[in-house]
CSV table of C-alpha atoms and ligand atoms in Angstrom, one decimal:
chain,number,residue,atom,x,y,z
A,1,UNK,CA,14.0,-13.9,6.5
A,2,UNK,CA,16.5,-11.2,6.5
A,3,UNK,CA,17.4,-9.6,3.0
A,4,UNK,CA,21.0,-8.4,3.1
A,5,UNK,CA,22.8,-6.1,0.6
A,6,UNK,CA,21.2,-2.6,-0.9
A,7,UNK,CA,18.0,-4.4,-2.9
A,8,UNK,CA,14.6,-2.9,-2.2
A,9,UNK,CA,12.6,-4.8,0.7
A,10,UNK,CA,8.5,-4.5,0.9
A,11,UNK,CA,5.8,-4.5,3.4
A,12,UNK,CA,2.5,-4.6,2.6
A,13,UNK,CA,0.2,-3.2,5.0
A,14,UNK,CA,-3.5,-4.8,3.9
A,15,UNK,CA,-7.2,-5.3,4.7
A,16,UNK,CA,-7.6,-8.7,2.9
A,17,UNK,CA,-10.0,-8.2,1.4
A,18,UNK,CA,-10.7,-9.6,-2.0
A,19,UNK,CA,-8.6,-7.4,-3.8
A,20,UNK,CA,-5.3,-6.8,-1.2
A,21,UNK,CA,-5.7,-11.1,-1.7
A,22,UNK,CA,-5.0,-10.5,-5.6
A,23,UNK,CA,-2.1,-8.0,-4.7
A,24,UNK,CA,-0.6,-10.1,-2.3
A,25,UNK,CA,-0.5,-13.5,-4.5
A,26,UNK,CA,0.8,-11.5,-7.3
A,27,UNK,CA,3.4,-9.9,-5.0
A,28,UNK,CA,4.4,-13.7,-4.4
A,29,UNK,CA,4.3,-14.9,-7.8
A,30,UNK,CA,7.1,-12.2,-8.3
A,31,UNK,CA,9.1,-13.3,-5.9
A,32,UNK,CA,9.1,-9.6,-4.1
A,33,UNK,CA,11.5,-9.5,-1.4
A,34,UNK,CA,8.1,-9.0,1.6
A,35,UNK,CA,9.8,-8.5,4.5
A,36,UNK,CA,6.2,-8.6,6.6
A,37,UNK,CA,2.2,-8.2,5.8
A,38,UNK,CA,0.4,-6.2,8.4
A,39,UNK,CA,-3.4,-6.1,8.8
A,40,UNK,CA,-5.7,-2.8,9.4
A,41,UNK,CA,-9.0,-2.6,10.1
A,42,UNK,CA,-11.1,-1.9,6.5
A,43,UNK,CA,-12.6,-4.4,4.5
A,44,UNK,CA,-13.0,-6.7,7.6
A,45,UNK,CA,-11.4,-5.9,11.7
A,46,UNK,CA,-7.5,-6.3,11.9
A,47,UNK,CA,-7.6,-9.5,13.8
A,48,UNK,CA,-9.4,-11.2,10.9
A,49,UNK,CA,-7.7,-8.9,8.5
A,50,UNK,CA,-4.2,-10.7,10.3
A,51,UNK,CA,-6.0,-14.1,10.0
A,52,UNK,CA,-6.9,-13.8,5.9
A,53,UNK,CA,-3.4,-13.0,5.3
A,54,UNK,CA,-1.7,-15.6,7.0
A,55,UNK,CA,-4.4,-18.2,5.5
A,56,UNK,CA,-3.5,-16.9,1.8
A,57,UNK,CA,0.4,-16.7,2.5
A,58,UNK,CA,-0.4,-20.3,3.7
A,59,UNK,CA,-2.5,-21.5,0.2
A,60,UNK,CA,0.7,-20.2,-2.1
A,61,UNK,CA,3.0,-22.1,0.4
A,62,UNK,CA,5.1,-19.1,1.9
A,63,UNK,CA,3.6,-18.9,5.3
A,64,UNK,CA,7.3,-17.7,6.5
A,65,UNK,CA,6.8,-14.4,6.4
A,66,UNK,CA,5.9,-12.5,9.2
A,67,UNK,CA,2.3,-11.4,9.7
A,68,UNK,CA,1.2,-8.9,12.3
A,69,UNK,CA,-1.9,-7.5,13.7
A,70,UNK,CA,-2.6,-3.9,13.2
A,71,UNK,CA,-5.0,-1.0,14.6
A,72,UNK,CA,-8.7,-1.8,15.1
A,73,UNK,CA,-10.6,1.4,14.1
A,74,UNK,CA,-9.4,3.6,16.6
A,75,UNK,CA,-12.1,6.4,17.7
A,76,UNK,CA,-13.3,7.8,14.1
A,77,UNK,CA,-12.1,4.9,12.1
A,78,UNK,CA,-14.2,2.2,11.6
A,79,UNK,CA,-14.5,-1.1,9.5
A,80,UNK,CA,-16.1,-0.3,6.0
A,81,UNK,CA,-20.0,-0.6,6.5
A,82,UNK,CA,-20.3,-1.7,2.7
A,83,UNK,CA,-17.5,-4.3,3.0
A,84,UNK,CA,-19.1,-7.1,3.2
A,85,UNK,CA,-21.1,-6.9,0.2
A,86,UNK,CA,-18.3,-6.4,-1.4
A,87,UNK,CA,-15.5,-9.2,0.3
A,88,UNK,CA,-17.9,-11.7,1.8
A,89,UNK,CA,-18.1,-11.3,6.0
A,90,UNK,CA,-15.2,-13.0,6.5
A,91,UNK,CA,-13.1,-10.7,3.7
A,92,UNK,CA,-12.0,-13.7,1.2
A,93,UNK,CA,-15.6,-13.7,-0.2
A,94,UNK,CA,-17.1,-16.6,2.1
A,95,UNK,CA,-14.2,-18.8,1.2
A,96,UNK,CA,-13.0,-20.7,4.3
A,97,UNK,CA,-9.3,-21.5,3.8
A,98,UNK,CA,-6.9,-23.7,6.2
A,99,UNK,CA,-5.8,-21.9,9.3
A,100,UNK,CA,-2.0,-20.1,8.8
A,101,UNK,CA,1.1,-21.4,10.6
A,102,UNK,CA,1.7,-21.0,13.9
A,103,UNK,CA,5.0,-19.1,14.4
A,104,UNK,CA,3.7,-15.7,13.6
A,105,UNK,CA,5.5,-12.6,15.2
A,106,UNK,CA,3.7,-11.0,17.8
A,107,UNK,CA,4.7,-7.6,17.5
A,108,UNK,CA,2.1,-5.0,16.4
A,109,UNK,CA,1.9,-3.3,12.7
A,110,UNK,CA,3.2,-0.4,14.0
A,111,UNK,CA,5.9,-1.6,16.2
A,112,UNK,CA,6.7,-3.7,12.9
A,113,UNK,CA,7.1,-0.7,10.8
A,114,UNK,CA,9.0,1.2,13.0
A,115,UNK,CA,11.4,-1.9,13.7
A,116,UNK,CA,11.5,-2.5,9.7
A,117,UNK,CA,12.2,0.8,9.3
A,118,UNK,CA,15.6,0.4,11.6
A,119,UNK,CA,16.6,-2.3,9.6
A,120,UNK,CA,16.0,-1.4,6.3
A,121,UNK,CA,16.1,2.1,6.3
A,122,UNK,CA,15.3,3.8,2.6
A,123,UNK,CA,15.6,0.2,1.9
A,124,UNK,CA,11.8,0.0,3.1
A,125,UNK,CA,9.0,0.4,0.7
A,126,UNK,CA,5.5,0.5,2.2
A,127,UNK,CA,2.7,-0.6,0.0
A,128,UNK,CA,-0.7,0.5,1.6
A,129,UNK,CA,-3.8,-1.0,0.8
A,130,UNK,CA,-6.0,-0.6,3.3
A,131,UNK,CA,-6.9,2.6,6.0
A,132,UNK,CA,-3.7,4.4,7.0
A,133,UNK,CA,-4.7,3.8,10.7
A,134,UNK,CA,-1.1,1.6,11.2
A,135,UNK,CA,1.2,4.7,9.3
A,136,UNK,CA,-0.9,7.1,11.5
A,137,UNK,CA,0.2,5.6,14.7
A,138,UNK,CA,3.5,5.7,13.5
A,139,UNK,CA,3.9,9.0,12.6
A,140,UNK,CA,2.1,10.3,15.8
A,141,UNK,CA,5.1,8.9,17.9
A,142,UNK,CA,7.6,9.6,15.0
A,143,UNK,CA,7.3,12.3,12.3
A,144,UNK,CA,10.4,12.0,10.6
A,145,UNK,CA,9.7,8.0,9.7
A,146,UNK,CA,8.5,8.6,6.4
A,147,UNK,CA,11.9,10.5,5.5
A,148,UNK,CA,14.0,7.5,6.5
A,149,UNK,CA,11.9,4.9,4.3
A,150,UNK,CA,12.1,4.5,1.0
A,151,UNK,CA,8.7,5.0,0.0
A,152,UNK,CA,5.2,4.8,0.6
A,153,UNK,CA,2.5,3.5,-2.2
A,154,UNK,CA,-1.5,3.7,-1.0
A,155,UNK,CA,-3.6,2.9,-3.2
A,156,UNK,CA,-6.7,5.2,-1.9
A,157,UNK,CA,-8.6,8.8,-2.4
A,158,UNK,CA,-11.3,9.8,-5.2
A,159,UNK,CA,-9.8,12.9,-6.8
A,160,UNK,CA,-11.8,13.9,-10.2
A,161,UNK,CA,-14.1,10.8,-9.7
A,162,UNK,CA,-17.1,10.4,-7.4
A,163,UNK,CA,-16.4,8.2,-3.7
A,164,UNK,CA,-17.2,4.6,-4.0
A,165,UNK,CA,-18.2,4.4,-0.3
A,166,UNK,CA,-20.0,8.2,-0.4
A,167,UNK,CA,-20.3,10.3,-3.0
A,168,UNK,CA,-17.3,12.0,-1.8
A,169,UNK,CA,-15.0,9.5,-0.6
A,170,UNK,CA,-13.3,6.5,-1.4
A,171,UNK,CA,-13.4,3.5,0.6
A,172,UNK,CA,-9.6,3.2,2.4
A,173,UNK,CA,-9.6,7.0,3.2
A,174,UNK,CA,-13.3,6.9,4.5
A,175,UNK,CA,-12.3,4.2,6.9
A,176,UNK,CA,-9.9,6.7,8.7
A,177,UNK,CA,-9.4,10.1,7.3
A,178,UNK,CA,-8.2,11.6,10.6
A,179,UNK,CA,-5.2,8.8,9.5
A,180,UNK,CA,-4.8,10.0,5.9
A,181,UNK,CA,-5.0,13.5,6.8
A,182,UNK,CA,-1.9,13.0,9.0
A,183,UNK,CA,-0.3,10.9,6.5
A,184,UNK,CA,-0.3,13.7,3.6
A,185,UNK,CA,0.4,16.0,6.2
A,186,UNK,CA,4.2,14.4,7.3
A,187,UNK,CA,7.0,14.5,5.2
A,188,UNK,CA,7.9,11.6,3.3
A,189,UNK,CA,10.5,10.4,1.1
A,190,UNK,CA,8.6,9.1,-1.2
A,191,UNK,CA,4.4,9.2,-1.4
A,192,UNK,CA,2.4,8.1,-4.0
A,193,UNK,CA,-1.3,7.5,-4.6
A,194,UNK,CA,-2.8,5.2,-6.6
A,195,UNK,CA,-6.5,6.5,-6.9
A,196,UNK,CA,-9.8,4.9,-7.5
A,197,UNK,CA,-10.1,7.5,-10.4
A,198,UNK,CA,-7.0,5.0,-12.4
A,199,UNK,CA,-8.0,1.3,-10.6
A,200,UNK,CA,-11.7,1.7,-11.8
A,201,UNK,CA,-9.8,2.0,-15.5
A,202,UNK,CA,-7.7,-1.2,-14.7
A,203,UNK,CA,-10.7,-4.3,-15.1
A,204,UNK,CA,-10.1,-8.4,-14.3
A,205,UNK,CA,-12.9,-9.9,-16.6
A,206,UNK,CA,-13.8,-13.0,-16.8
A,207,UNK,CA,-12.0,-14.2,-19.4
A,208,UNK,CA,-8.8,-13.2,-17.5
A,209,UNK,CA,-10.2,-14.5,-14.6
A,210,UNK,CA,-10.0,-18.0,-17.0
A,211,UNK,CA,-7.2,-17.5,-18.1
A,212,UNK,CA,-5.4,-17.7,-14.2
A,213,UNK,CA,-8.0,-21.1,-14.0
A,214,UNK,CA,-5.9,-22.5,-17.1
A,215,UNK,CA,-2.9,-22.4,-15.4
A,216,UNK,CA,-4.3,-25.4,-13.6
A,217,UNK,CA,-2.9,-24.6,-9.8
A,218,UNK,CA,-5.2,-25.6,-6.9
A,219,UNK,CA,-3.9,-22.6,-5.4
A,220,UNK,CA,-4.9,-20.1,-8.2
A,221,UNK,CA,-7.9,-22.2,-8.3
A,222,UNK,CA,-9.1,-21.6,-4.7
A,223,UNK,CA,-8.3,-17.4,-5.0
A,224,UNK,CA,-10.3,-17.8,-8.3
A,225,UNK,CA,-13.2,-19.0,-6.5
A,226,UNK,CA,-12.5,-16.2,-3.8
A,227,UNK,CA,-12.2,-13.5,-6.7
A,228,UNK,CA,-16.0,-14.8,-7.6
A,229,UNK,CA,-17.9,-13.1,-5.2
A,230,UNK,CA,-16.0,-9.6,-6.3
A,231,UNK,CA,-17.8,-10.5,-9.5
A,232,UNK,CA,-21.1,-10.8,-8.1
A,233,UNK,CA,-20.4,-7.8,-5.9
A,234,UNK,CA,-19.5,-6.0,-9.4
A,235,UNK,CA,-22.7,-7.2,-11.0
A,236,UNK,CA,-24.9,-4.0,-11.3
A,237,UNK,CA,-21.8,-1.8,-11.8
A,238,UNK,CA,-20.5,-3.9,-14.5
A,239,UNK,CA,-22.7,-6.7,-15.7
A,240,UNK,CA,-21.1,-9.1,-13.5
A,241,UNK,CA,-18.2,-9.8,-16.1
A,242,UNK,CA,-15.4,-7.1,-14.7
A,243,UNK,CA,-13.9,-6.4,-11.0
A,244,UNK,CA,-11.6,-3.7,-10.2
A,245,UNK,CA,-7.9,-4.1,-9.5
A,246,UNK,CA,-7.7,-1.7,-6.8
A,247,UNK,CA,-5.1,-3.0,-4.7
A,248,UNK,CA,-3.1,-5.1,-7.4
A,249,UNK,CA,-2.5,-2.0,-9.4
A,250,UNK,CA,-1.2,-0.4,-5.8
A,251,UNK,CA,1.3,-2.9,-5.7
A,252,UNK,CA,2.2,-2.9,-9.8
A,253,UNK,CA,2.9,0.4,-9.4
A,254,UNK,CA,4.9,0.2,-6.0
A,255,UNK,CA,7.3,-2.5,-7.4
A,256,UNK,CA,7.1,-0.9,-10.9
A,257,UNK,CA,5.9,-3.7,-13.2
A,258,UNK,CA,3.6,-0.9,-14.5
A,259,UNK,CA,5.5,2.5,-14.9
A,260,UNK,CA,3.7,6.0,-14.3
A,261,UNK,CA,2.9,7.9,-17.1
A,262,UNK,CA,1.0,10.9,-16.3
A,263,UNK,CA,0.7,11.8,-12.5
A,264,UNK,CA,-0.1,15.3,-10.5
A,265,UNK,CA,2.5,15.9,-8.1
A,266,UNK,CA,1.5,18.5,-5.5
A,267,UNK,CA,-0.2,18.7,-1.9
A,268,UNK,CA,-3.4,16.7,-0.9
A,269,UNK,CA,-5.7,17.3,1.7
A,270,UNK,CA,-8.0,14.7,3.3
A,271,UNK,CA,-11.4,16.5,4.6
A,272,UNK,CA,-12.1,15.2,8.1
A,273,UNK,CA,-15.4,17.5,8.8
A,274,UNK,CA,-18.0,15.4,10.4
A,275,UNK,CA,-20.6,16.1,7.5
A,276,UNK,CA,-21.3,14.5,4.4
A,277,UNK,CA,-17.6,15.3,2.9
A,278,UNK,CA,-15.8,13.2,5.1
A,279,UNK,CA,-12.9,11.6,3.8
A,280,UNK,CA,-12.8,13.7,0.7
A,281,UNK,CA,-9.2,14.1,-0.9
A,282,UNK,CA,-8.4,17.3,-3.2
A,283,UNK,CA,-4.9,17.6,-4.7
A,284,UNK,CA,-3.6,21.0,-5.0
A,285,UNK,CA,-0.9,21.3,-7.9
A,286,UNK,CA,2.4,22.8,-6.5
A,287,UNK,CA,5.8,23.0,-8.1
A,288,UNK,CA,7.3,22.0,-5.2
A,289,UNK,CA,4.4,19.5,-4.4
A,290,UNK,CA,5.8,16.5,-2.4
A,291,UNK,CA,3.0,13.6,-3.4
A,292,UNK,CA,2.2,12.1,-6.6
A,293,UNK,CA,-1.2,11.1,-7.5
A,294,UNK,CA,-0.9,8.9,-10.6
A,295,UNK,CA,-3.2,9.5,-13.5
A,296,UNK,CA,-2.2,7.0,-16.0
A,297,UNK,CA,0.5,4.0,-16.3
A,298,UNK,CA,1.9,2.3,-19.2
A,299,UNK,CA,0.1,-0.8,-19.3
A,300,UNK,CA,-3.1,-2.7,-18.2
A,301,UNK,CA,-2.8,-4.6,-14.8
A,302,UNK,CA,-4.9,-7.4,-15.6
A,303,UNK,CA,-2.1,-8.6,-18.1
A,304,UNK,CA,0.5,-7.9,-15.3
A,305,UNK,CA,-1.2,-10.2,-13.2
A,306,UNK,CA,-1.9,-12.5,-15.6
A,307,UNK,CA,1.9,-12.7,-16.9
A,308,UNK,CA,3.3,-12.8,-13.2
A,309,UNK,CA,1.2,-15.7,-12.0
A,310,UNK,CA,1.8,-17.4,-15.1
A,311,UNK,CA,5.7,-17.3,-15.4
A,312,UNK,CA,5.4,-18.3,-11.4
A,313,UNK,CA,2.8,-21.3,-11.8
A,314,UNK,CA,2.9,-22.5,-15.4
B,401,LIG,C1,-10.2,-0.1,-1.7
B,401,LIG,O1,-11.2,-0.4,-0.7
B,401,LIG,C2,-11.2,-1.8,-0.4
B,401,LIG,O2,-12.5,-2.3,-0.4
B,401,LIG,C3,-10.4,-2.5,-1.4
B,401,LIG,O3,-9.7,-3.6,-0.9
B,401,LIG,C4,-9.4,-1.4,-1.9
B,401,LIG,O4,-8.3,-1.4,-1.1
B,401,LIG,C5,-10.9,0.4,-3.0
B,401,LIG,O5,-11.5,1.6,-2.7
B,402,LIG,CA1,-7.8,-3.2,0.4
């Protein structure tokens, strides 16, 4: 579907992933204008990655928008070792859903962004939520993309916290920090992170989790039972009754259902060292510092969530 007029148009470039599945049915719910979902390789490989997202834009019925395949884990990137554990080996938490349509593009992530990019101009908002091994490519043929989109949101890096894939590094920038360290490198419109240091303050529990089962949808039903093995995955950290809203949060913030309150705005810098540091991000304050690196936001994204899929589904 082409979105006409000045209104702000979204891609969401994603490693589904239990998480990026959240983001991307709360995206729906709101009726964001998602001009294409683009795999990466991350929390499973791109092809899979590609596959998950057109079975979940199936199960909430808008398997018209465009999915394409990204990178697969170029040399130093690779898919996230502790993944599994965490998103099941198939990335929606062992849940087998009904294949996706069958009219899918077949260009390539980054050939979709740069196309997008043509079309929509500052128009385009990019919400990252996996490695940044698609933007990467991009910007290695064209350094001046990220001034002619609107904005970029990733939701990635481990600033004042420790990593939760090292004790250094968090799990989307681990993936691929050669990618991230190019991406804070170029210039960019727009570029915001959304740290692991504010998601692992923003907590699903249980009893939101039944509260989306209330709403009585088959379709919130099935991602419920997906978002269970997050749960389990969670146990030791957090009893078993609370996930993380990583990548919904991301996308909260990108559309701006939650508003920044605090954030850091200055330069960061990705280590990409061989040694145990790798994929370490540090932010530098700097008046005229081009990223922001939000610290906190106005409200909880659990109730977001909650709200969104309930005005969609009730
Ligand atoms: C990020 O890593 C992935 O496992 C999640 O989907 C999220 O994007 C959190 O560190
Ligand atoms: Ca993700």
């Amino acid at each position: 579907m082409m979105y006409d007029g000045d209104s702000r148009v979204f891609f969401l470039d994603c490693d589904p992933g239990i998480d990026d599945a959240l983001a991307l049915a709360y995206l729906l719910a709101r009726r964001t204008p998602l001009v294409g979902v683009g795999s990466v390789a991350g929390n499973v490989d791109a092809a899979r990655g590609a596959e998950n997202a057109r079975r979940l834009l199936r199960l909430f019925d808008r398997g018209d928008i465009p999915v394409s395949v990204g990178i697969d884990a170029p040399d130093g990137a690779h898919v996230d070792d502790t993944a599994a554990s965490f998103h099941g080996r198939n990335g929606l938490g062992g849940v087998s859903l009904p294949p996706g349509l069958d009219d899918v593009g077949s260009s390539s992530t980054p050939d979709t962004l740069r196309s997008l990019a043509r079309t929509y101009g500052d128009r385009l908002h990019i919400i990252a939520t996996g490695p940044l091994t698609n933007l990467a490519q991009v910007l290695a043929d064209d350094p001046d993309f990220g001034n002619r989109v609107g904005s970029m949101t990733v939701m990635g890096g481990a600033f004042s916290v420790p990593g939760n894939v090292t004790p250094w590094a968090e799990a989307n920038i681990a993936s691929d920090p050669t990618a991230a360290a190019l991406v804070v490198q170029s210039d960019w419109n727009r570029l915001t992170f959304v740290p692991i240091d504010l998601t692992y303050t923003h907590l699903f529990s249980r009893k939101d989790q039944t509260a989306v089962r209330d709403l009585d949808r088959p379709e919130l039903e099935t991602l419920c039972h997906i978002v269970d093995f997050y749960y389990n995955a969670y146990q030791d950290r957090f009893l078993g009754r609370y996930i993380p809203l990583h990548d919904p949060l991301a996308a909260a913030v990108a559309v701006g259902d939650v508003v920044v309150e605090t954030a850091t705005r200055g330069q960061v810098t990705v280590c990409v060292d061989r040694g145990e540091r790798r994929g370490q991000t540090t932010l530098s304050h700097t008046t005229d510092g081009k990223i922001t690196v939000v610290s906190t936001v106005d409200r909880q994204c659990a109730r977001v969530l909650i709200d969104t899929l309930a005005a969609h589904w009730r």
